[in-house]
Amino acid sequence: MIPKLPLDEWVESLVGGLDSQFSSLFDMLSGAIEGVVNFFSFLFHLPPAYVMIVLLTAIAFWFARWPLAVFTLIGLFLIENLGYWQQTMDTLALVMTSALISIIIGVPLGIVSARKQRVQNLLTPVLDFMQTMPAFVYLIPAVTFFGLGVVPGVIASVIFAVPPTIRLTNLGIRQVPADLVEVADAFGSTPGQKLIKVQSPLAVPSIMAGINQTIMLALSMVVIASMIGAQGIGADVYRAVTQIKTGQGFEAGLAIVILAILLDRLSQHVIKGKRRR
């Protein structure tokens, strides 16, 4: 009988070694991420709730006209009426931080993988692994490296949400018509000029679609991140589940649904605007 591979011991040894060798780096990353979350949280909590509702409604009207503006106005008023405004802003800060980090990491990696086939061949199985591994598993090393709180929640959200940005950025660059690339080469464009002036503008809709999916995946992690101390609506949902409070869970879940629809529709209309241009 073939003995069991001690894979669990290998992984724990690797994680323990990384934690001991790079603890100062993890502390620095933790401070930076927490600072970004606190900045977004301060920004979203700074105006009174009704001022923020009017501002978000105006943004929705600017991008999508009346249907989304009316939904935004009614939905956000409902969230404030139910008493989940502060938690919603905390959740929005968590999602925006996760999305921002995912974009900073994902877009350059997508561009590099589009330009170099070897990078794509290397990244593809890694992205497959990241998207198929259960999200709960990411919480374990995140807590080991960064402790409890909002930071490991952001890290787990980034790992779970970054693959669409990488994949769709890569796809958008690769789908640029070859004749346009040849014209740029004929005019003597450098690789950087070709990327900035030809490939990137034509790939913007695809990149924005990847960012849209990243935002939705980051939002889907808020309940899971609440299990390790991340604040926001997810904490209320988790508390309702543990205490068997169906009504409270429904209210908190409805706030997440409203926020998800708002972010999804806004990002989709931004994509449509880019395509029209």
mmCIF file of C-alpha atoms in Angstrom, residues 112-234:
data_model
loop_
_atom_site.group_PDB
_atom_site.id
_atom_site.type_symbol
_atom_site.label_atom_id
_atom_site.label_comp_id
_atom_site.label_asym_id
_atom_site.label_seq_id
_atom_site.Cartn_x
_atom_site.Cartn_y
_atom_site.Cartn_z
ATOM 1 C CA VAL A 112 2.628 40.810 -19.836
ATOM 2 C CA SER A 113 0.866 37.475 -20.435
ATOM 3 C CA ALA A 114 -0.614 38.848 -23.674
ATOM 4 C CA ARG A 115 2.829 39.863 -24.918
ATOM 5 C CA LYS A 116 4.704 36.752 -23.786
ATOM 6 C CA GLN A 117 3.283 33.282 -24.394
ATOM 7 C CA ARG A 118 5.522 31.736 -21.724
ATOM 8 C CA VAL A 119 4.025 33.993 -19.071
ATOM 9 C CA GLN A 120 0.519 32.990 -20.142
ATOM 10 C CA ASN A 121 1.427 29.300 -20.036
ATOM 11 C CA LEU A 122 2.785 29.797 -16.521
ATOM 12 C CA LEU A 123 -0.144 31.885 -15.253
ATOM 13 C CA THR A 124 -2.978 29.783 -16.664
ATOM 14 C CA PRO A 125 -2.698 26.837 -14.221
ATOM 15 C CA VAL A 126 -2.099 29.256 -11.340
ATOM 16 C CA LEU A 127 -5.278 31.168 -12.187
ATOM 17 C CA ASP A 128 -7.209 27.914 -12.565
ATOM 18 C CA PHE A 129 -6.025 26.922 -9.089
ATOM 19 C CA MET A 130 -6.968 30.308 -7.610
ATOM 20 C CA GLN A 131 -10.477 30.201 -9.082
ATOM 21 C CA THR A 132 -11.296 26.602 -8.153
ATOM 22 C CA MET A 133 -9.834 26.414 -4.641
ATOM 23 C CA PRO A 134 -12.616 26.981 -2.037
ATOM 24 C CA ALA A 135 -12.500 30.553 -0.796
ATOM 25 C CA PHE A 136 -12.475 29.446 2.850
ATOM 26 C CA VAL A 137 -9.032 27.889 2.344
ATOM 27 C CA TYR A 138 -7.511 31.302 1.597
ATOM 28 C CA LEU A 139 -8.466 32.497 5.062
ATOM 29 C CA ILE A 140 -6.023 30.122 6.792
ATOM 30 C CA PRO A 141 -2.702 31.478 5.414
ATOM 31 C CA ALA A 142 -4.121 35.011 5.403
ATOM 32 C CA VAL A 143 -4.766 34.799 9.151
ATOM 33 C CA THR A 144 -1.353 33.186 9.704
ATOM 34 C CA PHE A 145 0.485 36.005 7.925
ATOM 35 C CA PHE A 146 -1.673 39.006 8.876
ATOM 36 C CA GLY A 147 -3.666 38.031 11.977
ATOM 37 C CA LEU A 148 -7.375 38.689 12.450
ATOM 38 C CA GLY A 149 -9.124 41.768 11.104
ATOM 39 C CA VAL A 150 -9.811 43.504 7.831
ATOM 40 C CA VAL A 151 -6.366 42.921 6.242
ATOM 41 C CA PRO A 152 -6.594 39.120 5.836
ATOM 42 C CA GLY A 153 -10.113 39.647 4.486
ATOM 43 C CA VAL A 154 -8.721 41.956 1.809
ATOM 44 C CA ILE A 155 -5.903 39.523 0.989
ATOM 45 C CA ALA A 156 -8.316 36.594 0.627
ATOM 46 C CA SER A 157 -10.621 38.753 -1.514
ATOM 47 C CA VAL A 158 -7.750 39.771 -3.804
ATOM 48 C CA ILE A 159 -6.623 36.162 -4.316
ATOM 49 C CA PHE A 160 -10.189 35.127 -5.098
ATOM 50 C CA ALA A 161 -11.072 38.144 -7.275
ATOM 51 C CA VAL A 162 -7.940 38.980 -9.304
ATOM 52 C CA PRO A 163 -8.070 36.183 -11.963
ATOM 53 C CA PRO A 164 -10.847 37.761 -14.135
ATOM 54 C CA THR A 165 -8.877 40.994 -14.479
ATOM 55 C CA ILE A 166 -5.770 39.081 -15.580
ATOM 56 C CA ARG A 167 -7.653 36.809 -17.979
ATOM 57 C CA LEU A 168 -9.770 39.498 -19.654
ATOM 58 C CA THR A 169 -6.879 41.956 -19.931
ATOM 59 C CA ASN A 170 -4.880 39.228 -21.664
ATOM 60 C CA LEU A 171 -7.844 38.393 -23.904
ATOM 61 C CA GLY A 172 -8.507 42.038 -24.795
ATOM 62 C CA ILE A 173 -4.892 42.677 -25.831
ATOM 63 C CA ARG A 174 -4.750 39.480 -27.876
ATOM 64 C CA GLN A 175 -8.025 40.259 -29.678
ATOM 65 C CA VAL A 176 -6.756 43.545 -31.117
ATOM 66 C CA PRO A 177 -6.908 43.105 -34.926
ATOM 67 C CA ALA A 178 -3.556 42.057 -36.359
ATOM 68 C CA ASP A 179 -3.793 44.532 -39.231
ATOM 69 C CA LEU A 180 -3.903 47.467 -36.795
ATOM 70 C CA VAL A 181 -0.818 46.140 -35.022
ATOM 71 C CA GLU A 182 0.929 45.776 -38.399
ATOM 72 C CA VAL A 183 0.047 49.364 -39.296
ATOM 73 C CA ALA A 184 1.554 50.551 -36.020
ATOM 74 C CA ASP A 185 4.695 48.536 -36.760
ATOM 75 C CA ALA A 186 4.837 50.009 -40.268
ATOM 76 C CA PHE A 187 4.852 53.523 -38.813
ATOM 77 C CA GLY A 188 7.792 52.593 -36.607
ATOM 78 C CA SER A 189 5.976 52.478 -33.279
ATOM 79 C CA THR A 190 7.918 51.136 -30.342
ATOM 80 C CA PRO A 191 6.337 48.293 -28.310
ATOM 81 C CA GLY A 192 5.403 50.812 -25.622
ATOM 82 C CA GLN A 193 3.775 53.200 -28.091
ATOM 83 C CA LYS A 194 1.920 50.333 -29.732
ATOM 84 C CA LEU A 195 0.609 49.193 -26.368
ATOM 85 C CA ILE A 196 -0.467 52.642 -25.156
ATOM 86 C CA LYS A 197 -1.869 54.074 -28.409
ATOM 87 C CA VAL A 198 -3.301 51.009 -30.184
ATOM 88 C CA GLN A 199 -3.733 47.883 -28.072
ATOM 89 C CA SER A 200 -4.792 49.308 -24.705
ATOM 90 C CA PRO A 201 -7.544 51.657 -26.030
ATOM 91 C CA LEU A 202 -9.083 48.845 -28.082
ATOM 92 C CA ALA A 203 -8.843 46.432 -25.142
ATOM 93 C CA VAL A 204 -10.481 48.797 -22.635
ATOM 94 C CA PRO A 205 -13.979 47.222 -22.860
ATOM 95 C CA SER A 206 -12.560 43.773 -22.173
ATOM 96 C CA ILE A 207 -10.411 45.108 -19.325
ATOM 97 C CA MET A 208 -13.416 46.875 -17.819
ATOM 98 C CA ALA A 209 -15.440 43.649 -18.041
ATOM 99 C CA GLY A 210 -12.695 41.933 -16.039
ATOM 100 C CA ILE A 211 -12.760 44.716 -13.465
ATOM 101 C CA ASN A 212 -16.548 44.336 -13.219
ATOM 102 C CA GLN A 213 -16.175 40.629 -12.456
ATOM 103 C CA THR A 214 -13.413 41.365 -9.947
ATOM 104 C CA ILE A 215 -15.642 43.822 -8.062
ATOM 105 C CA MET A 216 -18.476 41.281 -7.925
ATOM 106 C CA LEU A 217 -16.173 38.515 -6.671
ATOM 107 C CA ALA A 218 -14.687 40.832 -4.044
ATOM 108 C CA LEU A 219 -18.192 41.674 -2.852
ATOM 109 C CA SER A 220 -19.056 37.986 -2.664
ATOM 110 C CA MET A 221 -16.221 37.545 -0.138
ATOM 111 C CA VAL A 222 -17.565 40.002 2.445
ATOM 112 C CA VAL A 223 -19.473 37.352 4.411
ATOM 113 C CA ILE A 224 -16.532 34.932 4.349
ATOM 114 C CA ALA A 225 -14.116 37.708 5.380
ATOM 115 C CA SER A 226 -16.366 38.522 8.351
ATOM 116 C CA MET A 227 -15.443 35.129 9.816
ATOM 117 C CA ILE A 228 -11.925 36.421 10.496
ATOM 118 C CA GLY A 229 -12.846 39.824 11.862
ATOM 119 C CA ALA A 230 -13.572 41.977 8.798
ATOM 120 C CA GLN A 231 -16.283 44.510 9.576
ATOM 121 C CA GLY A 232 -19.236 45.408 7.375
ATOM 122 C CA ILE A 233 -22.538 43.861 6.365
ATOM 123 C CA GLY A 234 -20.944 40.421 6.238
#
